Coordinates of C-alpha atoms (C1' of nucleotides) in Angstrom, one line a residue:
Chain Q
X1 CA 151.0 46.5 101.6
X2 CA 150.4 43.8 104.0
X3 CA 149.9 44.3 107.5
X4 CA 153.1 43.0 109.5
X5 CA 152.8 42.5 112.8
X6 CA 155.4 44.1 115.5
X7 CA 155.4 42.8 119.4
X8 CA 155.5 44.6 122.4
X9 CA 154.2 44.5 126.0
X10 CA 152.1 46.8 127.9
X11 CA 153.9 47.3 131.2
X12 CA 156.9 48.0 129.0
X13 CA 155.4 50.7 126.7
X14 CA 156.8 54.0 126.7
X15 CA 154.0 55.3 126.3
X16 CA 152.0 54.0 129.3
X17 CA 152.2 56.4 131.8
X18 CA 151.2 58.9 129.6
X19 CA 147.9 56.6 129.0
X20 CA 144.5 55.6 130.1
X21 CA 145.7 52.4 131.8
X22 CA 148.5 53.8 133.8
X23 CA 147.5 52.8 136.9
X24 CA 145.5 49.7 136.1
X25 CA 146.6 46.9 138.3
X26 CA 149.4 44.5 137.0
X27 CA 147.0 41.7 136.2
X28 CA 144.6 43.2 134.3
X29 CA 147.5 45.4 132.5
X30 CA 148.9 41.7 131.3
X31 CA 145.3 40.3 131.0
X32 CA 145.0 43.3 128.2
X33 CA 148.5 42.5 127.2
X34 CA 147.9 38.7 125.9
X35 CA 145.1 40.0 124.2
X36 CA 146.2 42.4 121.7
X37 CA 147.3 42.4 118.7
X38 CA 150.0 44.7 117.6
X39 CA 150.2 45.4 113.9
X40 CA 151.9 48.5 111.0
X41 CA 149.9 50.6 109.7
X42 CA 151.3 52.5 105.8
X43 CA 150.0 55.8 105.3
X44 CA 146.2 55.8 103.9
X45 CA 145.5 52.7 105.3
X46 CA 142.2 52.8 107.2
X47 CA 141.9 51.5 110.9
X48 CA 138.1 51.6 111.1
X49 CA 134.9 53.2 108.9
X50 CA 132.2 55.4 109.6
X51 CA 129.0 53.8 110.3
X52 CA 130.5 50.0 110.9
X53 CA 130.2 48.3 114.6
X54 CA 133.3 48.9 117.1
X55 CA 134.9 45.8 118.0
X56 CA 137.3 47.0 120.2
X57 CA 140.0 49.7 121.1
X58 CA 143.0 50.6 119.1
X59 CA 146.0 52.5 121.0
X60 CA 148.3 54.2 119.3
X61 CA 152.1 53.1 119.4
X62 CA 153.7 55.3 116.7
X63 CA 152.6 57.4 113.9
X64 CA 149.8 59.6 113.6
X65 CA 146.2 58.9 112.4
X66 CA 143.5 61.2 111.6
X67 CA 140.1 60.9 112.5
X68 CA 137.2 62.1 110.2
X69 CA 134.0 62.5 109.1
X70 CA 132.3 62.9 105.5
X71 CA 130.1 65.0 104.1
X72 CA 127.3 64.6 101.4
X73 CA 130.1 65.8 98.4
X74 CA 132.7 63.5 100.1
X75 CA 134.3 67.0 101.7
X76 CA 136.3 65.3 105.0
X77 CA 136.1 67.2 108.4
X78 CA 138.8 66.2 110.9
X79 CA 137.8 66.0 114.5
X80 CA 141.2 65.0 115.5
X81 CA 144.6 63.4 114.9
X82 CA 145.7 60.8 117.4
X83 CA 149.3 60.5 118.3
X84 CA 151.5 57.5 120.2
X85 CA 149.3 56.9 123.8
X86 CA 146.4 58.0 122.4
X87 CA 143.3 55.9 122.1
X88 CA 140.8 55.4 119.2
X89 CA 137.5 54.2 118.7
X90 CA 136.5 54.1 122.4
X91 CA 133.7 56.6 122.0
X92 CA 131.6 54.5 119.9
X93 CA 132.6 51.7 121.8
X94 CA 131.2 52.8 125.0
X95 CA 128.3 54.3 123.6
X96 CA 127.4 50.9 121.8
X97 CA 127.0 52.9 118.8
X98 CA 128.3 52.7 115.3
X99 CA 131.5 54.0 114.3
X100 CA 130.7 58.3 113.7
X101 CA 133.9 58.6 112.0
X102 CA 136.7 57.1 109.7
X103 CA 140.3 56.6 110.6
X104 CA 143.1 56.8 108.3
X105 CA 146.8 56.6 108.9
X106 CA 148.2 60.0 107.9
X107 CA 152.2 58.3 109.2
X108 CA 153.4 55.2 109.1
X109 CA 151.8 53.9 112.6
X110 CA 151.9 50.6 114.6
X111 CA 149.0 50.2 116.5
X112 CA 147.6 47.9 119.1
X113 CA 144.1 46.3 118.7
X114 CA 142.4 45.3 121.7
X115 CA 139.3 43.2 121.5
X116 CA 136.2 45.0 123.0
X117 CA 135.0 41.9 125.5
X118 CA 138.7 41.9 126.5
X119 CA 138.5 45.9 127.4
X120 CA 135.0 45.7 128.8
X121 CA 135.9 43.2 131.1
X122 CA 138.6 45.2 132.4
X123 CA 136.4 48.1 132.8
X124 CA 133.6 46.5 134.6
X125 CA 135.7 44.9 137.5
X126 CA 137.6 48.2 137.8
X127 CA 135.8 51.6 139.3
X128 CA 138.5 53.5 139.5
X129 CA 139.5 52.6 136.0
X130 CA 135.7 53.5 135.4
X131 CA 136.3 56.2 136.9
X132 CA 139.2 57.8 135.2
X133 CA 137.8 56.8 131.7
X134 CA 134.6 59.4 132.7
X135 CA 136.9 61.9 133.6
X136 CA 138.9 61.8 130.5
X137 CA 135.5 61.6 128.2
X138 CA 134.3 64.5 130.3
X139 CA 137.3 66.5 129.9
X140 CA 137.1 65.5 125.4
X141 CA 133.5 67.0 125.9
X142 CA 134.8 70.2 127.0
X143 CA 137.4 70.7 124.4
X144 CA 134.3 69.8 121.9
X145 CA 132.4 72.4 123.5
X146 CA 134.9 74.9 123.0
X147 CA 135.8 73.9 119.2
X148 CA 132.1 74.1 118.5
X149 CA 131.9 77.8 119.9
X150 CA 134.9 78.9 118.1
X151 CA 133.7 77.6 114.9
X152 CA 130.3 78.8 115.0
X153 CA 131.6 82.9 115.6
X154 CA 135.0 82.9 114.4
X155 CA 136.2 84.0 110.9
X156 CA 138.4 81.4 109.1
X157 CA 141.8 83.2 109.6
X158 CA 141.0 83.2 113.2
X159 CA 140.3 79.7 113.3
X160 CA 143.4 78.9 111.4
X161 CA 145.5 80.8 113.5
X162 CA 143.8 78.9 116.2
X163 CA 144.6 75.7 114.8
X164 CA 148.1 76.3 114.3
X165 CA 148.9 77.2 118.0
X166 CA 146.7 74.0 118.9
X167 CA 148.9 71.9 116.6
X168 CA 151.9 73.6 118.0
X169 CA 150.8 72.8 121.4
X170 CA 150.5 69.1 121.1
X171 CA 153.2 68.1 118.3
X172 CA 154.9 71.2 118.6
X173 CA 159.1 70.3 118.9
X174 CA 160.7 73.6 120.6
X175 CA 164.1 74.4 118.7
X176 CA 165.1 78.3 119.3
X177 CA 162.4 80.8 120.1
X178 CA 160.4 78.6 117.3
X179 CA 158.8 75.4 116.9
X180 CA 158.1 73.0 114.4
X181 CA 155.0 71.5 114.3
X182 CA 156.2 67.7 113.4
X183 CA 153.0 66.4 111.4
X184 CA 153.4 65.8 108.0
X185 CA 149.5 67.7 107.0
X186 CA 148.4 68.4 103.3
X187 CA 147.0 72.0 103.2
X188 CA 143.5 69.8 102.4
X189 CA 144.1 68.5 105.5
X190 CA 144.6 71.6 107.2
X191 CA 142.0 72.8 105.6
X192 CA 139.6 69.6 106.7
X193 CA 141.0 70.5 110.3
X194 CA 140.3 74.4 110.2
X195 CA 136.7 73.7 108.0
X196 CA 137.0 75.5 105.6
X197 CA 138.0 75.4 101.4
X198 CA 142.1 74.2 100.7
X199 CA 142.7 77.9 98.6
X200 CA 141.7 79.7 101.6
X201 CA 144.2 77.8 103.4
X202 CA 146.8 78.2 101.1
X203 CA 146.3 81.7 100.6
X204 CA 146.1 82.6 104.4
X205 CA 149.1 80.6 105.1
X206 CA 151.0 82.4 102.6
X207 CA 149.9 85.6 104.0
X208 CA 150.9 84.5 107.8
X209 CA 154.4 83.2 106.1
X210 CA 154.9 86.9 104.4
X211 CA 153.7 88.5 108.0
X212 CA 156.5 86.2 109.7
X213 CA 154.4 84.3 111.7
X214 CA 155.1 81.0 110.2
X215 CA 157.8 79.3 108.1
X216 CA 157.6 76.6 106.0
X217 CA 160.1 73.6 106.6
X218 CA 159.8 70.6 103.9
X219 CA 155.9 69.4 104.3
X220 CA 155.8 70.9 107.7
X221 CA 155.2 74.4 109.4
X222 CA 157.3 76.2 111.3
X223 CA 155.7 78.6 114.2
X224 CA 158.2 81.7 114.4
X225 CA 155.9 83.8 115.9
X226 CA 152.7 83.1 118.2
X227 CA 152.6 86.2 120.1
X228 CA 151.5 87.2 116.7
X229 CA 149.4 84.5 116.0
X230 CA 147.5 84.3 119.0
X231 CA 146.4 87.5 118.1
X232 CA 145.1 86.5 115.1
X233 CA 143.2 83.9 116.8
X234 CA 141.4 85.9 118.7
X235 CA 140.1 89.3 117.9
X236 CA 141.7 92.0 116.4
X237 CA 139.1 94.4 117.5
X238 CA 140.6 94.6 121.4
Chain O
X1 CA 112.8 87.5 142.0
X2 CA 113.3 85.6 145.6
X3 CA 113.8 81.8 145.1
X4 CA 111.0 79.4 146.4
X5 CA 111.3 75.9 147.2
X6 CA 109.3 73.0 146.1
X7 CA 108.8 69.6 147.2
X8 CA 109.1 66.5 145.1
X9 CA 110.1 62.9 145.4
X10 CA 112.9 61.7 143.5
X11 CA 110.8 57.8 142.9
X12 CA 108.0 59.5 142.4
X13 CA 109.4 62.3 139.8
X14 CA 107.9 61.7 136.9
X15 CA 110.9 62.0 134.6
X16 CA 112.8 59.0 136.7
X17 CA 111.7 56.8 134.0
X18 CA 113.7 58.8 130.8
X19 CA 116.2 59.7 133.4
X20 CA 120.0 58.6 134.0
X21 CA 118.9 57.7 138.0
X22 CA 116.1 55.4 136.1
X23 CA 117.2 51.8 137.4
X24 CA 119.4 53.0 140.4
X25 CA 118.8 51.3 143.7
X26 CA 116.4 52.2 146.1
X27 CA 118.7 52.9 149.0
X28 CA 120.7 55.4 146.7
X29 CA 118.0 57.4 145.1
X30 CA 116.3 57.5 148.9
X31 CA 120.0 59.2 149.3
X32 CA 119.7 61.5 146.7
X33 CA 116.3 62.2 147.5
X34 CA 117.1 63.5 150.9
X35 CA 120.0 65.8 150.2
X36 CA 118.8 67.5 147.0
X37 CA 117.6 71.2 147.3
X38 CA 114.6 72.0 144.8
X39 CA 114.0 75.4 143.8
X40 CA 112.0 77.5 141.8
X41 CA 114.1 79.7 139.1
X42 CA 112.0 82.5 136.7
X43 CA 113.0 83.1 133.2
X44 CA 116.4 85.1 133.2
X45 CA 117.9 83.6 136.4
X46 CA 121.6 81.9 136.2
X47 CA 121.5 78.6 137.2
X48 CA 125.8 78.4 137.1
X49 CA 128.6 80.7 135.2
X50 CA 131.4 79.5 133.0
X51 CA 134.7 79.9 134.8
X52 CA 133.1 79.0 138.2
X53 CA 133.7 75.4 140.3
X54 CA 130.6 72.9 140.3
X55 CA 129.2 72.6 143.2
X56 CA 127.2 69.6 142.0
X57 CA 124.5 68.7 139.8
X58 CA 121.5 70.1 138.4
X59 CA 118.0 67.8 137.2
X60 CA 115.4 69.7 135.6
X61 CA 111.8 68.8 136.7
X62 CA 110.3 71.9 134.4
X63 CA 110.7 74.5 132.4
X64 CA 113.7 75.0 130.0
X65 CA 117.7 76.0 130.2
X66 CA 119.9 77.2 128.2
X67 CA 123.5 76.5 128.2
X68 CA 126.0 78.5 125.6
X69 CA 129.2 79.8 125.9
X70 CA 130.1 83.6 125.8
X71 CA 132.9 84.4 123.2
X72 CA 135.1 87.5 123.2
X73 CA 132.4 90.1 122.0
X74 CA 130.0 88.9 124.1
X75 CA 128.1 87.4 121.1
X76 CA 126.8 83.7 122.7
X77 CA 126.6 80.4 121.3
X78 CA 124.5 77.9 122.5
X79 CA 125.3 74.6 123.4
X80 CA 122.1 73.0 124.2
X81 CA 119.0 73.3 126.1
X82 CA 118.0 71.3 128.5
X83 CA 114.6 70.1 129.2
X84 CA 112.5 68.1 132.4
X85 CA 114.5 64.8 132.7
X86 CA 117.8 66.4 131.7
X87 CA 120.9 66.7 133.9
X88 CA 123.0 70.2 133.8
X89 CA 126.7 70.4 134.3
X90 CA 128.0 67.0 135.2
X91 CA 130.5 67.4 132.3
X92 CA 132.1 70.2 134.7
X93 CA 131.1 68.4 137.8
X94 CA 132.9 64.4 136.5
X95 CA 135.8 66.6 134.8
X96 CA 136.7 68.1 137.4
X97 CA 137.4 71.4 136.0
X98 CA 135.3 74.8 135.9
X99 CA 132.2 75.3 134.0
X100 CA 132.8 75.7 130.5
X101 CA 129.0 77.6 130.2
X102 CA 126.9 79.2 131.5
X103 CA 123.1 77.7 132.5
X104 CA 120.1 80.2 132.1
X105 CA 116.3 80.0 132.5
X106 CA 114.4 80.5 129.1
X107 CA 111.5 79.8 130.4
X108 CA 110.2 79.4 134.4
X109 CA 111.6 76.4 135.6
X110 CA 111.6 74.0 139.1
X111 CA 115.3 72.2 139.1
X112 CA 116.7 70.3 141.7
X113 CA 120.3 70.4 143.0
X114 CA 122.2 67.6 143.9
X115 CA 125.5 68.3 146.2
X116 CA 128.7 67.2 144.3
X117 CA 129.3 64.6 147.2
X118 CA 126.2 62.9 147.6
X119 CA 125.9 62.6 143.8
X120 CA 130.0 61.0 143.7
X121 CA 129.0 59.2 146.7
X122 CA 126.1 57.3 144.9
X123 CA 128.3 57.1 141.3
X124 CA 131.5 55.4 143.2
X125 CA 129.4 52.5 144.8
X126 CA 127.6 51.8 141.5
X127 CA 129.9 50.3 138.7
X128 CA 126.5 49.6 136.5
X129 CA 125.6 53.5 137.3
X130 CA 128.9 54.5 136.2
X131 CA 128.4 52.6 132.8
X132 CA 125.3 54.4 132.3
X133 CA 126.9 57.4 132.8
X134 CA 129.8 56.6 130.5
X135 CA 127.2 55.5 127.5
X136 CA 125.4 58.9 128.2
X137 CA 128.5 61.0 128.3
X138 CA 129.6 58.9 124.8
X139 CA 126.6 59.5 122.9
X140 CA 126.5 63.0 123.6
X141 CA 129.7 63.3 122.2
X142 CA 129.0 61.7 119.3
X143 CA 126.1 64.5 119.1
X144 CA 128.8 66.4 119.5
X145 CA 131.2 65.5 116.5
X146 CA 127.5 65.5 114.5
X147 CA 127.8 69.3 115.3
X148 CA 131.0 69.8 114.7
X149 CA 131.2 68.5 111.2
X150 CA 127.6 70.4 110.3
X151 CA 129.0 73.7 111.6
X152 CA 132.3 73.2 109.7
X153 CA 131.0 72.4 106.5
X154 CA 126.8 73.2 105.8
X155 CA 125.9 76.9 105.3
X156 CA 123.6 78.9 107.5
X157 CA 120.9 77.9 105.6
X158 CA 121.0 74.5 106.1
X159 CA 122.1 74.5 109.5
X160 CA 118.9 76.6 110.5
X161 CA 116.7 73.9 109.1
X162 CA 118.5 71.1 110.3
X163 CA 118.3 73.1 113.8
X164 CA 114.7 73.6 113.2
X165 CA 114.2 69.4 112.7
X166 CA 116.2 68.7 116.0
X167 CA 114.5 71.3 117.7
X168 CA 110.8 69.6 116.1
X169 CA 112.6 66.3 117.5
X170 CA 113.0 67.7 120.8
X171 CA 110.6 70.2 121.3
X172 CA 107.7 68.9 119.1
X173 CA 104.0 69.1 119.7
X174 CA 102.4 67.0 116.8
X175 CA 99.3 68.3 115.4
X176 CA 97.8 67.1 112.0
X177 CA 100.5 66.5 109.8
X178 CA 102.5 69.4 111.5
X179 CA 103.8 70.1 114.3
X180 CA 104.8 72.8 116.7
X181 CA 107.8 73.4 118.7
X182 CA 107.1 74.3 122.3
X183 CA 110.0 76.5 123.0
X184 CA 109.5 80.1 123.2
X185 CA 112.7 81.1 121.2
X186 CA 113.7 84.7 120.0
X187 CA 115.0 85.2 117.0
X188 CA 118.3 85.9 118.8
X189 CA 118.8 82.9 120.8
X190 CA 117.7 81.0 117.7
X191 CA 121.1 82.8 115.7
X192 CA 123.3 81.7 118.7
X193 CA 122.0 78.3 118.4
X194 CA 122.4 78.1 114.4
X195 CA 125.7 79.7 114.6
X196 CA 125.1 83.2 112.5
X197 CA 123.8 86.6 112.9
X198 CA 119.9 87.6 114.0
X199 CA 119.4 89.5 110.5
X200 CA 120.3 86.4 109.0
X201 CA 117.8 83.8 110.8
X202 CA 115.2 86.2 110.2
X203 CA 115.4 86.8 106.8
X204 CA 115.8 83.1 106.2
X205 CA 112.8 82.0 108.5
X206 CA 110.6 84.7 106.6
X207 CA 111.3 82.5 103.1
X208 CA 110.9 79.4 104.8
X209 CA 107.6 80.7 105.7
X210 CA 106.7 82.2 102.4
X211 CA 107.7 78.7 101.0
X212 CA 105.3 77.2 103.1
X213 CA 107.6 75.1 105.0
X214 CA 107.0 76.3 108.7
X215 CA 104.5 78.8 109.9
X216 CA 104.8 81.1 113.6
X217 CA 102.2 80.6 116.2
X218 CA 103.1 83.5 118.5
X219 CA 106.4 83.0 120.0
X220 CA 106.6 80.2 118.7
X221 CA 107.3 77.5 115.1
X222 CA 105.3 75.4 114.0
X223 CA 107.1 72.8 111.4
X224 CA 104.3 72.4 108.3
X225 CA 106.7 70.5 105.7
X226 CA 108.9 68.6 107.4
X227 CA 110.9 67.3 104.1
X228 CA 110.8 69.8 102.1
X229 CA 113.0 71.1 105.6
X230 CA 115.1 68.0 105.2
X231 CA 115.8 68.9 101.6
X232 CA 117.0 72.4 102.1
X233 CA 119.0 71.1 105.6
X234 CA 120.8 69.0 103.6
X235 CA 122.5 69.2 100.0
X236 CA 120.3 70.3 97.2
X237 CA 122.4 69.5 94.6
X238 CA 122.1 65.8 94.8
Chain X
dA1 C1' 165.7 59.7 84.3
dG2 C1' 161.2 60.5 82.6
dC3 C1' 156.4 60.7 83.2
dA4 C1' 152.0 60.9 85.5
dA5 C1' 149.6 62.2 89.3
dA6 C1' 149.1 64.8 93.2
dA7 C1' 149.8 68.8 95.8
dC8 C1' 150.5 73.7 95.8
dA9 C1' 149.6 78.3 94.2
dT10 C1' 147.3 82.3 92.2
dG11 C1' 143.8 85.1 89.7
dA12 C1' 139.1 86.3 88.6
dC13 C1' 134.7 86.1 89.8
dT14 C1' 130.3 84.9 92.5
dT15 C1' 127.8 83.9 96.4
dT16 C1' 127.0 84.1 101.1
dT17 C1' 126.9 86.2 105.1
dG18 C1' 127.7 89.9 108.3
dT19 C1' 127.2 94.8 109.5
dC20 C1' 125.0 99.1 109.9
dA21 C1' 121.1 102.0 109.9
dG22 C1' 116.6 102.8 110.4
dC23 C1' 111.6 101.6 111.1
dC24 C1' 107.6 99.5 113.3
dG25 C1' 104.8 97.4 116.8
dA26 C1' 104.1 95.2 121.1
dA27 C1' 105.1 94.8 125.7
dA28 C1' 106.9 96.7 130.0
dA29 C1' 107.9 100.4 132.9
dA30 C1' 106.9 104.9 134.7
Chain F
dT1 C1' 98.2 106.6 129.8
dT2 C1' 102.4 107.8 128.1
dT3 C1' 106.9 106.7 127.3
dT4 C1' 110.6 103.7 126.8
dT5 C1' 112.6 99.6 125.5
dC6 C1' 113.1 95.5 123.1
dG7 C1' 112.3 92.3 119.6
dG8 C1' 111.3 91.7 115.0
dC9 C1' 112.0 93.2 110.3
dT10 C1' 114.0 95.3 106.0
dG11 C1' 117.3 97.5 102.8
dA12 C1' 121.8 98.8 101.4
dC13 C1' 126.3 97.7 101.4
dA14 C1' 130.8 95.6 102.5
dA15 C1' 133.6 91.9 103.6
dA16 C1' 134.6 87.2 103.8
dA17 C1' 135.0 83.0 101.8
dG18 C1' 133.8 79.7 98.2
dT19 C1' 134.3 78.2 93.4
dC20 C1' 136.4 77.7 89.0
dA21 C1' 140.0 77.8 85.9
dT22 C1' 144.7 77.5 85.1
dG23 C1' 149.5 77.1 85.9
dT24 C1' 153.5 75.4 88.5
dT25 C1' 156.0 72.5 91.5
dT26 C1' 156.7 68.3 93.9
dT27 C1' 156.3 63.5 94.5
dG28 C1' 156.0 58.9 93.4
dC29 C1' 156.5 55.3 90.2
dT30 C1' 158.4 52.4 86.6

DNA sequence: AGCAAAACATGACTTTTGTCAGCCGAAAAA
DNA sequence: TTTTTCGGCTGACAAAAGTCATGTTTTGCT
């Protein structure tokens, strides 16, 4: 269970042109380089808590983590899973606010920790980094904005239908005419994600697997058919 | 319905001091100052439609917006409402994308418009502005992910009485041991804000009243109990 | 391999919420 | 002033989704 640390360096990473610091100047990409610290991650081990104080940035190098928040009964709603070249944490970092969520490893992950003085300082002397950080928060906002609507007037079918072509989308691997969505989520997870009860879940999933929309493959889902689904997501109606 | 102008100083607005341009130079508020429009809108106007291109960025010096999203059957959701001292769409306007919402008058307001290039013009030669702005934009989104995980998880009920605290937050005009909320709401506009149907708000609001918890003073709410509001907003069960 | 725990699944039932229809009263338009 | 429209309100009903109970399968552990 212990934490083993793993080295790597920034300018290196595959996953840096995909990332917020693509871009940065060479010293301040090495300046963050010497100053992280890269370490494993086991499934269900936690990277930060709701309600405790930021102290810095983590960047995801492998794996996949969810990020969450509890209600009063201890019911978790997911806000979103972070895969490699994503960040975490820098929302309540910039905002100088507590952590508004918890993060748990849902795949094995290695993960770089960079030290919030270390990051700031890079920010500050940089306005187009500055820059590019606002755009990227902006553009967050606006997917926000559009989860909120759809959960406030959609039914739960819809929204899992939704959800599934969203999941697809981002960790979606195309084989023939279908893809597998490669992310290893409990149906309470799902069901966390979609906000709503696990039965529902289960029993709308089967319903989509009967319909041939879906297929099940091991612990992950298989999307045969989104034509279909997208109609689900949206309305039936016309 | 024709638009009239006003006239108003920006260092002399009255809002400056809750405002995001609080702090910023005198040079570059003078700049703003001279290049922002100011118009009068009445109740019902569109300030900006989602699917359109910002064109720059609104302040509101009175009155009160609304900002909600319009979902397939027309049925909106709204996604705040803004208030003197507030900005409007500079989510759009630093994302560089199209409006996600759409911004109307709920009740007569005077709002000024900044051109998109005098506003980037001011934000790109002021890194401490820029941080401002990023600390704004981040705790707005952890609003946001508040939202998110309320919607997903409370039921109507207590999302219309946590609504009805916020709004009492926002909105409130404290009297003896109550208070009322200045915003002349209908029921309608108070559904798309909770996230349900109108028949629902009002039958709900009618037992809140009968329970003594608010009371309606014309148009508008007046909050009489505000924790026996907090109880029902959040989990009776203990 | 064997066992315990967790995840998945299904049925029965209840509660919540949405929808539809109709009514009333106040405000706006003619 | 009359008429129309709109917002608020209520009842009846249907549909959606949650909860609870229980059983089955899978997984992980020793």
């Amino acid at each position: 269970m212990a934490k083993t640390e793993f080295s790597i360096t920034c300018n290196l990473c595959e996953y840096l042109k995909d990332s917020l610091f693509n871009g940065l100047n060479p010293e301040d990409l090495e300046h963050i380089n010497l100053h992280k610290t890269c370490i494993h991650y086991r499934k269900g081990q936690n990277l930060f808590y709701e309600g405790t104080r930021p102290m810095g940035l983590y960047c995801i190098n492998g794996g996949k983590v969810k990020v969450f928040k509890n209600n009063v009964q201890g019911k978790e709603y997911i806000i979103y899973i972070a895969k490699p070249g994503d960040f975490l944490g820098y929302r309540a970092l910039l905002s100088e606010e507590f952590y508004g969520a918890t993060a748990q490893v849902l795949e094995d992950a290695k993960i770089c920790f960079i030290p919030r003085d270390q990051f700031f300082s890079v920010l500050n002397r940089n306005p187009t980094f500055m820059r590019k950080v606002i755009k990227a928060v902006c553009h967050e906002m606006g997917i926000m904005e559009e989860r909120l609507a759809e959960l406030a007037h959609k039914s739960v079918r819809e929204r899992l239908a939704a959800n599934l072509l969203m999941l697809k989308e981002t960790y979606g691997m195309e084989g023939e005419g279908s893809s597998l969505i490669d992310l290893a989520l409990s149906r309470e997870d799902l069901a966390s994600i979609v906000g709503t009860a696990t039965e529902t879940v289960i029993r709308l999933l089967s319903e989509f697997k009967s319909d041939g929309l879906i297929s099940f493959e091991g612990k992950k889902i298989r999307v045969i058919d989104p034509k279909k689904l997208a109609k689900q997501a949206d309305l039936i109606v016309a």
